Amino acid sequence: MDDSTEKVAQWIIDSQRIVVFAGAGLSTESGIPDFRSPGGVWDRYDPEDFYYQNFISSETSRLKYWQMSTEMYESIRKAEPNPAHLAIAEMEKLGKLDCVITQNVDALHFKAGNSEERVIELHGNATYVTCLSCGKRYDRDEIQEQLRKTRKVPLCEGCSGLLKPATISFGQAMPVRETEEAYNRSSLSDLFIVIGSSLVVEPAASMPRIAKRSGAKLVIINRDPTPYDDAADLVIHGEAGPTMKEILEKLREQLKKSEMGR
Ligand SMILES: [Zn+2]
């Protein structure tokens, strides 16, 4: 891993527009279960019940949705950023991050210290709730507390519209602004670093291809092989946290050397 992390650190120094693409692997290393994996909540609930259309049309589905979502949120609420999140936040502080495009809904990039304008959330954010009619935003903890007391599907206090966690459900359209922004930043990047994603879910999966086609270097850090490994300039099969920690240490060393050489 030594030479590889050294190389990534050097590329980070040499690049101007660095895009990090974060997948579920980052969240699992913070103790948040991958909900789609065996033993995840999908084994105990029927995904059919959670299609957006059913949430809109059926009170029973809404209740089931909130039950399942409450279970997921429990692990998200308790989670802390791991060394990979912290390394990405540090890259921003060093002026070495154009943005992080994330498939995760746990908001751990913010907890780690990344700023709002540097994080593009492709699948929404589970730490708040929005009204599907008027768009009013609520704190998730407040709504969870209300749900715990009333055992009823929460409604908007302003317009009585349906409240739903601000994540993208099955059958719900991808957020237009975020998706466009993510494509755009990918195509403008000169270094594209994938961390903890198997790169199989679209549209996310096509972003590394767009970056590569536009001339960016492509780095993939993932425990398992991905369909893009052959196209990448460098692949590290490893855990996100320890790998990113090592890259950051190398980056700091090299920055220090270049400062002294001046
Ligand atoms: Zn409303």
PDB file of C-alpha atoms and ligand atoms in Angstrom:
ATOM      1  CA  MET A   1       0.000   0.000   0.000  1.00  0.00           C
ATOM      2  CA  ASP A   2       2.983   2.282   0.753  1.00  0.00           C
ATOM      3  CA  ASP A   3       3.932   3.210  -2.804  1.00  0.00           C
ATOM      4  CA  SER A   4       0.323   3.573  -3.864  1.00  0.00           C
ATOM      5  CA  THR A   5      -0.610   5.975  -1.088  1.00  0.00           C
ATOM      6  CA  GLU A   6       2.551   7.976  -1.794  1.00  0.00           C
ATOM      7  CA  LYS A   7       1.502   8.258  -5.414  1.00  0.00           C
ATOM      8  CA  VAL A   8      -2.042   9.381  -4.544  1.00  0.00           C
ATOM      9  CA  ALA A   9      -0.617  12.018  -2.196  1.00  0.00           C
ATOM     10  CA  GLN A  10       1.585  13.316  -5.002  1.00  0.00           C
ATOM     11  CA  TRP A  11      -1.347  13.434  -7.416  1.00  0.00           C
ATOM     12  CA  ILE A  12      -3.371  15.375  -4.842  1.00  0.00           C
ATOM     13  CA  ILE A  13      -0.567  17.940  -4.676  1.00  0.00           C
ATOM     14  CA  ASP A  14      -0.325  18.147  -8.461  1.00  0.00           C
ATOM     15  CA  SER A  15      -4.083  18.467  -9.095  1.00  0.00           C
ATOM     16  CA  GLN A  16      -6.297  21.526  -9.033  1.00  0.00           C
ATOM     17  CA  ARG A  17      -9.828  20.125  -9.158  1.00  0.00           C
ATOM     18  CA  ILE A  18     -10.124  17.081  -6.979  1.00  0.00           C
ATOM     19  CA  VAL A  19     -13.444  15.301  -6.718  1.00  0.00           C
ATOM     20  CA  VAL A  20     -13.997  12.591  -4.118  1.00  0.00           C
ATOM     21  CA  PHE A  21     -16.772  10.104  -4.739  1.00  0.00           C
ATOM     22  CA  ALA A  22     -17.950   8.493  -1.494  1.00  0.00           C
ATOM     23  CA  GLY A  23     -19.920   5.260  -1.297  1.00  0.00           C
ATOM     24  CA  ALA A  24     -21.519   3.043   1.333  1.00  0.00           C
ATOM     25  CA  GLY A  25     -18.134   1.652   2.398  1.00  0.00           C
ATOM     26  CA  LEU A  26     -17.453   4.909   4.215  1.00  0.00           C
ATOM     27  CA  SER A  27     -20.628   4.611   6.241  1.00  0.00           C
ATOM     28  CA  THR A  28     -20.174   0.957   7.134  1.00  0.00           C
ATOM     29  CA  GLU A  29     -16.759   1.770   8.581  1.00  0.00           C
ATOM     30  CA  SER A  30     -18.578   4.195  10.874  1.00  0.00           C
ATOM     31  CA  GLY A  31     -20.848   1.386  12.055  1.00  0.00           C
ATOM     32  CA  ILE A  32     -23.816   2.179   9.838  1.00  0.00           C
ATOM     33  CA  PRO A  33     -25.068  -1.059   8.291  1.00  0.00           C
ATOM     34  CA  ASP A  34     -25.315  -1.279   4.527  1.00  0.00           C
ATOM     35  CA  PHE A  35     -29.065  -1.538   4.350  1.00  0.00           C
ATOM     36  CA  ARG A  36     -29.037  -3.501   1.146  1.00  0.00           C
ATOM     37  CA  SER A  37     -26.724  -6.243   2.379  1.00  0.00           C
ATOM     38  CA  PRO A  38     -27.900  -9.599   3.823  1.00  0.00           C
ATOM     39  CA  GLY A  39     -29.151  -9.203   7.375  1.00  0.00           C
ATOM     40  CA  GLY A  40     -29.987  -5.559   6.647  1.00  0.00           C
ATOM     41  CA  VAL A  41     -33.424  -4.116   7.205  1.00  0.00           C
ATOM     42  CA  TRP A  42     -34.546  -5.196   3.754  1.00  0.00           C
ATOM     43  CA  ASP A  43     -34.510  -8.772   4.958  1.00  0.00           C
ATOM     44  CA  ARG A  44     -37.121  -7.922   7.545  1.00  0.00           C
ATOM     45  CA  TYR A  45     -39.215  -5.520   5.500  1.00  0.00           C
ATOM     46  CA  ASP A  46     -40.638  -5.784   2.030  1.00  0.00           C
ATOM     47  CA  PRO A  47     -38.995  -3.184  -0.236  1.00  0.00           C
ATOM     48  CA  GLU A  48     -42.259  -2.990  -2.169  1.00  0.00           C
ATOM     49  CA  ASP A  49     -43.745  -1.189   0.792  1.00  0.00           C
ATOM     50  CA  PHE A  50     -41.237   1.585   0.476  1.00  0.00           C
ATOM     51  CA  TYR A  51     -41.716   2.757  -3.038  1.00  0.00           C
ATOM     52  CA  TYR A  52     -42.348   6.473  -3.198  1.00  0.00           C
ATOM     53  CA  GLN A  53     -45.706   5.957  -4.901  1.00  0.00           C
ATOM     54  CA  ASN A  54     -46.887   3.799  -2.000  1.00  0.00           C
ATOM     55  CA  PHE A  55     -45.725   6.363   0.524  1.00  0.00           C
ATOM     56  CA  ILE A  56     -47.860   8.941  -1.273  1.00  0.00           C
ATOM     57  CA  SER A  57     -50.924   6.761  -1.680  1.00  0.00           C
ATOM     58  CA  SER A  58     -51.183   4.530   1.396  1.00  0.00           C
ATOM     59  CA  GLU A  59     -51.295   5.372   5.095  1.00  0.00           C
ATOM     60  CA  THR A  60     -50.275   1.768   5.928  1.00  0.00           C
ATOM     61  CA  SER A  61     -47.168   2.062   3.743  1.00  0.00           C
ATOM     62  CA  ARG A  62     -46.318   5.394   5.347  1.00  0.00           C
ATOM     63  CA  LEU A  63     -46.445   3.848   8.812  1.00  0.00           C
ATOM     64  CA  LYS A  64     -44.245   0.947   7.720  1.00  0.00           C
ATOM     65  CA  TYR A  65     -41.870   3.359   6.049  1.00  0.00           C
ATOM     66  CA  TRP A  66     -41.490   5.403   9.217  1.00  0.00           C
ATOM     67  CA  GLN A  67     -40.950   2.232  11.291  1.00  0.00           C
ATOM     68  CA  MET A  68     -38.158   1.029   9.048  1.00  0.00           C
ATOM     69  CA  SER A  69     -36.710   4.486   8.639  1.00  0.00           C
ATOM     70  CA  THR A  70     -36.640   4.956  12.422  1.00  0.00           C
ATOM     71  CA  GLU A  71     -34.600   1.780  12.724  1.00  0.00           C
ATOM     72  CA  MET A  72     -32.112   3.027  10.121  1.00  0.00           C
ATOM     73  CA  TYR A  73     -31.913   6.450  11.682  1.00  0.00           C
ATOM     74  CA  GLU A  74     -30.978   5.011  15.085  1.00  0.00           C
ATOM     75  CA  SER A  75     -27.621   3.848  13.700  1.00  0.00           C
ATOM     76  CA  ILE A  76     -27.086   7.062  11.743  1.00  0.00           C
ATOM     77  CA  ARG A  77     -27.745   9.282  14.759  1.00  0.00           C
ATOM     78  CA  LYS A  78     -25.121   7.511  16.845  1.00  0.00           C
ATOM     79  CA  ALA A  79     -22.443   7.288  14.135  1.00  0.00           C
ATOM     80  CA  GLU A  80     -19.229   9.285  14.193  1.00  0.00           C
ATOM     81  CA  PRO A  81     -16.986  10.167  11.233  1.00  0.00           C
ATOM     82  CA  ASN A  82     -14.106   7.726  10.673  1.00  0.00           C
ATOM     83  CA  PRO A  83     -10.542   8.549   9.504  1.00  0.00           C
ATOM     84  CA  ALA A  84     -11.668   8.582   5.852  1.00  0.00           C
ATOM     85  CA  HIS A  85     -14.296  11.274   6.553  1.00  0.00           C
ATOM     86  CA  LEU A  86     -11.731  13.234   8.547  1.00  0.00           C
ATOM     87  CA  ALA A  87      -9.172  12.975   5.733  1.00  0.00           C
ATOM     88  CA  ILE A  88     -11.686  14.325   3.216  1.00  0.00           C
ATOM     89  CA  ALA A  89     -12.502  17.224   5.549  1.00  0.00           C
ATOM     90  CA  GLU A  90      -8.782  17.892   5.934  1.00  0.00           C
ATOM     91  CA  MET A  91      -8.391  17.963   2.142  1.00  0.00           C
ATOM     92  CA  GLU A  92     -10.915  20.785   2.067  1.00  0.00           C
ATOM     93  CA  LYS A  93      -8.970  22.722   4.708  1.00  0.00           C
ATOM     94  CA  LEU A  94      -5.802  22.296   2.647  1.00  0.00           C
ATOM     95  CA  GLY A  95      -7.583  23.710  -0.406  1.00  0.00           C
ATOM     96  CA  LYS A  96      -7.377  20.302  -2.071  1.00  0.00           C
ATOM     97  CA  LEU A  97     -11.041  19.424  -2.505  1.00  0.00           C
ATOM     98  CA  ASP A  98     -13.359  20.677  -5.212  1.00  0.00           C
ATOM     99  CA  CYS A  99     -16.220  18.630  -3.792  1.00  0.00           C
ATOM    100  CA  VAL A 100     -17.270  15.301  -2.381  1.00  0.00           C
ATOM    101  CA  ILE A 101     -20.105  13.566  -4.209  1.00  0.00           C
ATOM    102  CA  THR A 102     -21.710  11.163  -1.768  1.00  0.00           C
ATOM    103  CA  GLN A 103     -24.163   8.288  -2.030  1.00  0.00           C
ATOM    104  CA  ASN A 104     -24.555   8.309   1.748  1.00  0.00           C
ATOM    105  CA  VAL A 105     -27.414   9.938   3.618  1.00  0.00           C
ATOM    106  CA  ASP A 106     -25.828  10.069   7.078  1.00  0.00           C
ATOM    107  CA  ALA A 107     -24.404  13.613   6.871  1.00  0.00           C
ATOM    108  CA  LEU A 108     -21.089  12.400   8.351  1.00  0.00           C
ATOM    109  CA  HIS A 109     -19.112  14.622   5.959  1.00  0.00           C
ATOM    110  CA  PHE A 110     -20.569  17.621   7.766  1.00  0.00           C
ATOM    111  CA  LYS A 111     -19.839  16.113  11.177  1.00  0.00           C
ATOM    112  CA  ALA A 112     -16.262  15.635   9.983  1.00  0.00           C
ATOM    113  CA  GLY A 113     -16.006  19.326   9.065  1.00  0.00           C
ATOM    114  CA  ASN A 114     -16.734  19.623   5.357  1.00  0.00           C
ATOM    115  CA  SER A 115     -18.709  22.726   4.442  1.00  0.00           C
ATOM    116  CA  GLU A 116     -22.157  22.705   2.894  1.00  0.00           C
ATOM    117  CA  GLU A 117     -21.036  23.959  -0.534  1.00  0.00           C
ATOM    118  CA  ARG A 118     -18.431  21.192  -0.915  1.00  0.00           C
ATOM    119  CA  VAL A 119     -20.793  18.237  -0.371  1.00  0.00           C
ATOM    120  CA  ILE A 120     -23.157  16.963  -3.065  1.00  0.00           C
ATOM    121  CA  GLU A 121     -25.661  14.498  -1.618  1.00  0.00           C
ATOM    122  CA  LEU A 122     -27.007  12.303  -4.413  1.00  0.00           C
ATOM    123  CA  HIS A 123     -29.432  10.356  -2.239  1.00  0.00           C
ATOM    124  CA  GLY A 124     -30.524  13.069   0.156  1.00  0.00           C
ATOM    125  CA  ASN A 125     -29.954  13.487   3.867  1.00  0.00           C
ATOM    126  CA  ALA A 126     -31.530  11.453   6.681  1.00  0.00           C
ATOM    127  CA  THR A 127     -30.861  14.010   9.383  1.00  0.00           C
ATOM    128  CA  TYR A 128     -33.768  16.182   8.425  1.00  0.00           C
ATOM    129  CA  VAL A 129     -37.361  15.812   7.312  1.00  0.00           C
ATOM    130  CA  THR A 130     -39.225  17.755   4.649  1.00  0.00           C
ATOM    131  CA  CYS A 131     -42.885  18.414   3.882  1.00  0.00           C
ATOM    132  CA  LEU A 132     -43.724  16.922   0.499  1.00  0.00           C
ATOM    133  CA  SER A 133     -46.281  19.689  -0.136  1.00  0.00           C
ATOM    134  CA  CYS A 134     -44.686  22.969   0.960  1.00  0.00           C
ATOM    135  CA  GLY A 135     -41.029  21.931   1.345  1.00  0.00           C
ATOM    136  CA  LYS A 136     -40.762  23.095   4.972  1.00  0.00           C
ATOM    137  CA  ARG A 137     -37.745  21.560   6.653  1.00  0.00           C
ATOM    138  CA  TYR A 138     -37.785  19.960  10.120  1.00  0.00           C
ATOM    139  CA  ASP A 139     -35.126  18.651  12.434  1.00  0.00           C
ATOM    140  CA  ARG A 140     -35.187  14.855  12.318  1.00  0.00           C
ATOM    141  CA  ASP A 141     -34.813  14.346  16.090  1.00  0.00           C
ATOM    142  CA  GLU A 142     -37.847  16.532  16.764  1.00  0.00           C
ATOM    143  CA  ILE A 143     -39.993  14.552  14.357  1.00  0.00           C
ATOM    144  CA  GLN A 144     -38.729  11.221  15.721  1.00  0.00           C
ATOM    145  CA  GLU A 145     -39.694  12.319  19.223  1.00  0.00           C
ATOM    146  CA  GLN A 146     -43.159  13.291  18.022  1.00  0.00           C
ATOM    147  CA  LEU A 147     -43.495   9.937  16.239  1.00  0.00           C
ATOM    148  CA  ARG A 148     -42.428   8.072  19.368  1.00  0.00           C
ATOM    149  CA  LYS A 149     -45.120   9.803  21.397  1.00  0.00           C
ATOM    150  CA  THR A 150     -48.020   9.741  18.941  1.00  0.00           C
ATOM    151  CA  ARG A 151     -47.221   6.572  16.925  1.00  0.00           C
ATOM    152  CA  LYS A 152     -48.787   8.406  14.002  1.00  0.00           C
ATOM    153  CA  VAL A 153     -47.355   9.437  10.640  1.00  0.00           C
ATOM    154  CA  PRO A 154     -46.126  13.005  11.166  1.00  0.00           C
ATOM    155  CA  LEU A 155     -47.763  15.834   9.233  1.00  0.00           C
ATOM    156  CA  CYS A 156     -46.592  19.365   8.420  1.00  0.00           C
ATOM    157  CA  GLU A 157     -47.643  21.885  11.060  1.00  0.00           C
ATOM    158  CA  GLY A 158     -47.958  24.560   8.393  1.00  0.00           C
ATOM    159  CA  CYS A 159     -49.963  22.865   5.635  1.00  0.00           C
ATOM    160  CA  SER A 160     -50.768  19.350   6.965  1.00  0.00           C
ATOM    161  CA  GLY A 161     -48.774  17.860   4.083  1.00  0.00           C
ATOM    162  CA  LEU A 162     -46.952  14.526   4.408  1.00  0.00           C
ATOM    163  CA  LEU A 163     -43.591  14.595   6.144  1.00  0.00           C
ATOM    164  CA  LYS A 164     -40.826  12.330   4.914  1.00  0.00           C
ATOM    165  CA  PRO A 165     -37.127  12.025   5.738  1.00  0.00           C
ATOM    166  CA  ALA A 166     -35.165  14.013   3.139  1.00  0.00           C
ATOM    167  CA  THR A 167     -33.706  10.904   1.497  1.00  0.00           C
ATOM    168  CA  ILE A 168     -34.414   9.609  -1.993  1.00  0.00           C
ATOM    169  CA  SER A 169     -36.736   6.583  -1.921  1.00  0.00           C
ATOM    170  CA  PHE A 170     -37.136   3.791  -4.438  1.00  0.00           C
ATOM    171  CA  GLY A 171     -39.194   5.115  -7.304  1.00  0.00           C
ATOM    172  CA  GLN A 172     -38.406   8.710  -6.442  1.00  0.00           C
ATOM    173  CA  ALA A 173     -36.559  10.847  -8.984  1.00  0.00           C
ATOM    174  CA  MET A 174     -32.926  11.693  -8.327  1.00  0.00           C
ATOM    175  CA  PRO A 175     -32.493  15.300  -7.190  1.00  0.00           C
ATOM    176  CA  VAL A 176     -32.015  17.278 -10.418  1.00  0.00           C
ATOM    177  CA  ARG A 177     -29.727  20.031  -9.154  1.00  0.00           C
ATOM    178  CA  GLU A 178     -27.397  17.688  -7.262  1.00  0.00           C
ATOM    179  CA  THR A 179     -27.191  15.159 -10.087  1.00  0.00           C
ATOM    180  CA  GLU A 180     -26.369  17.835 -12.669  1.00  0.00           C
ATOM    181  CA  GLU A 181     -23.843  19.402 -10.358  1.00  0.00           C
ATOM    182  CA  ALA A 182     -22.200  16.032  -9.761  1.00  0.00           C
ATOM    183  CA  TYR A 183     -21.899  15.307 -13.499  1.00  0.00           C
ATOM    184  CA  ASN A 184     -20.577  18.772 -14.101  1.00  0.00           C
ATOM    185  CA  ARG A 185     -17.921  18.634 -11.373  1.00  0.00           C
ATOM    186  CA  SER A 186     -16.908  15.133 -12.489  1.00  0.00           C
ATOM    187  CA  SER A 187     -16.310  16.300 -16.029  1.00  0.00           C
ATOM    188  CA  LEU A 188     -14.220  19.267 -14.822  1.00  0.00           C
ATOM    189  CA  SER A 189     -12.093  17.308 -12.371  1.00  0.00           C
ATOM    190  CA  ASP A 190      -8.445  16.480 -12.921  1.00  0.00           C
ATOM    191  CA  LEU A 191      -8.308  13.897 -10.131  1.00  0.00           C
ATOM    192  CA  PHE A 192     -11.285  11.684  -9.280  1.00  0.00           C
ATOM    193  CA  ILE A 193     -10.977   9.546  -6.156  1.00  0.00           C
ATOM    194  CA  VAL A 194     -13.574   6.852  -5.506  1.00  0.00           C
ATOM    195  CA  ILE A 195     -13.744   5.748  -1.866  1.00  0.00           C
ATOM    196  CA  GLY A 196     -15.812   2.810  -0.642  1.00  0.00           C
ATOM    197  CA  SER A 197     -18.115   2.385  -3.610  1.00  0.00           C
ATOM    198  CA  SER A 198     -18.629  -0.722  -5.706  1.00  0.00           C
ATOM    199  CA  LEU A 199     -19.681   1.603  -8.559  1.00  0.00           C
ATOM    200  CA  VAL A 200     -22.637  -0.476  -9.664  1.00  0.00           C
ATOM    201  CA  VAL A 201     -25.621   1.805  -8.922  1.00  0.00           C
ATOM    202  CA  GLU A 202     -26.474   4.336 -11.621  1.00  0.00           C
ATOM    203  CA  PRO A 203     -26.231   7.247 -12.178  1.00  0.00           C
ATOM    204  CA  ALA A 204     -23.351   7.326  -9.723  1.00  0.00           C
ATOM    205  CA  ALA A 205     -21.529   4.561 -11.540  1.00  0.00           C
ATOM    206  CA  SER A 206     -21.077   6.608 -14.686  1.00  0.00           C
ATOM    207  CA  MET A 207     -19.362   9.530 -12.957  1.00  0.00           C
ATOM    208  CA  PRO A 208     -15.872   8.006 -12.850  1.00  0.00           C
ATOM    209  CA  ARG A 209     -16.202   7.245 -16.554  1.00  0.00           C
ATOM    210  CA  ILE A 210     -17.110  10.857 -17.296  1.00  0.00           C
ATOM    211  CA  ALA A 211     -14.178  12.098 -15.239  1.00  0.00           C
ATOM    212  CA  LYS A 212     -11.773   9.699 -16.922  1.00  0.00           C
ATOM    213  CA  ARG A 213     -13.033  10.565 -20.373  1.00  0.00           C
ATOM    214  CA  SER A 214     -12.499  14.260 -19.638  1.00  0.00           C
ATOM    215  CA  GLY A 215      -8.873  13.595 -18.790  1.00  0.00           C
ATOM    216  CA  ALA A 216      -8.919  13.140 -15.019  1.00  0.00           C
ATOM    217  CA  LYS A 217      -6.759  10.619 -13.222  1.00  0.00           C
ATOM    218  CA  LEU A 218      -8.951   7.955 -11.645  1.00  0.00           C
ATOM    219  CA  VAL A 219      -8.144   6.429  -8.256  1.00  0.00           C
ATOM    220  CA  ILE A 220     -10.315   3.701  -6.729  1.00  0.00           C
ATOM    221  CA  ILE A 221     -10.098   2.797  -3.048  1.00  0.00           C
ATOM    222  CA  ASN A 222     -12.488  -0.036  -2.295  1.00  0.00           C
ATOM    223  CA  ARG A 223     -12.391  -3.296  -0.388  1.00  0.00           C
ATOM    224  CA  ASP A 224     -13.641  -5.320  -3.343  1.00  0.00           C
ATOM    225  CA  PRO A 225     -12.974  -5.085  -7.087  1.00  0.00           C
ATOM    226  CA  THR A 226     -15.217  -2.757  -9.112  1.00  0.00           C
ATOM    227  CA  PRO A 227     -16.162  -2.788 -12.818  1.00  0.00           C
ATOM    228  CA  TYR A 228     -13.893   0.261 -13.272  1.00  0.00           C
ATOM    229  CA  ASP A 229     -10.687  -1.183 -11.848  1.00  0.00           C
ATOM    230  CA  ASP A 230      -9.244  -1.792 -15.319  1.00  0.00           C
ATOM    231  CA  ALA A 231      -9.894   1.796 -16.361  1.00  0.00           C
ATOM    232  CA  ALA A 232      -8.387   3.303 -13.211  1.00  0.00           C
ATOM    233  CA  ASP A 233      -4.912   4.813 -12.987  1.00  0.00           C
ATOM    234  CA  LEU A 234      -4.545   3.328  -9.531  1.00  0.00           C
ATOM    235  CA  VAL A 235      -6.581   0.847  -7.492  1.00  0.00           C
ATOM    236  CA  ILE A 236      -6.183   0.181  -3.775  1.00  0.00           C
ATOM    237  CA  HIS A 237      -8.155  -2.763  -2.439  1.00  0.00           C
ATOM    238  CA  GLY A 238      -8.452  -1.824   1.205  1.00  0.00           C
ATOM    239  CA  GLU A 239     -10.531  -0.212   3.929  1.00  0.00           C
ATOM    240  CA  ALA A 240     -11.322   3.459   3.395  1.00  0.00           C
ATOM    241  CA  GLY A 241     -10.283   4.691   6.854  1.00  0.00           C
ATOM    242  CA  PRO A 242      -6.725   3.330   7.158  1.00  0.00           C
ATOM    243  CA  THR A 243      -5.982   4.011   3.476  1.00  0.00           C
ATOM    244  CA  MET A 244      -7.126   7.629   3.570  1.00  0.00           C
ATOM    245  CA  LYS A 245      -5.323   8.183   6.856  1.00  0.00           C
ATOM    246  CA  GLU A 246      -2.093   7.010   5.266  1.00  0.00           C
ATOM    247  CA  ILE A 247      -2.632   9.126   2.149  1.00  0.00           C
ATOM    248  CA  LEU A 248      -3.194  12.178   4.309  1.00  0.00           C
ATOM    249  CA  GLU A 249      -0.024  11.547   6.309  1.00  0.00           C
ATOM    250  CA  LYS A 250       1.961  11.264   3.065  1.00  0.00           C
ATOM    251  CA  LEU A 251       0.278  14.405   1.782  1.00  0.00           C
ATOM    252  CA  ARG A 252       1.273  16.369   4.895  1.00  0.00           C
ATOM    253  CA  GLU A 253       4.870  15.115   4.656  1.00  0.00           C
ATOM    254  CA  GLN A 254       5.157  16.073   1.008  1.00  0.00           C
ATOM    255  CA  LEU A 255       3.589  19.482   1.599  1.00  0.00           C
ATOM    256  CA  LYS A 256       6.051  20.112   4.403  1.00  0.00           C
ATOM    257  CA  LYS A 257       8.981  19.093   2.170  1.00  0.00           C
ATOM    258  CA  SER A 258       7.889  21.382  -0.620  1.00  0.00           C
ATOM    259  CA  GLU A 259       7.435  24.270   1.856  1.00  0.00           C
ATOM    260  CA  MET A 260      10.985  23.780   3.113  1.00  0.00           C
ATOM    261  CA  GLY A 261      12.348  23.508  -0.411  1.00  0.00           C
ATOM    262  CA  ARG A 262      11.031  26.939  -1.248  1.00  0.00           C
TER     263      ARG A 262
HETATM  264 ZN    ZN B   1     -46.080  21.755   4.551  1.00  0.00          ZN
END
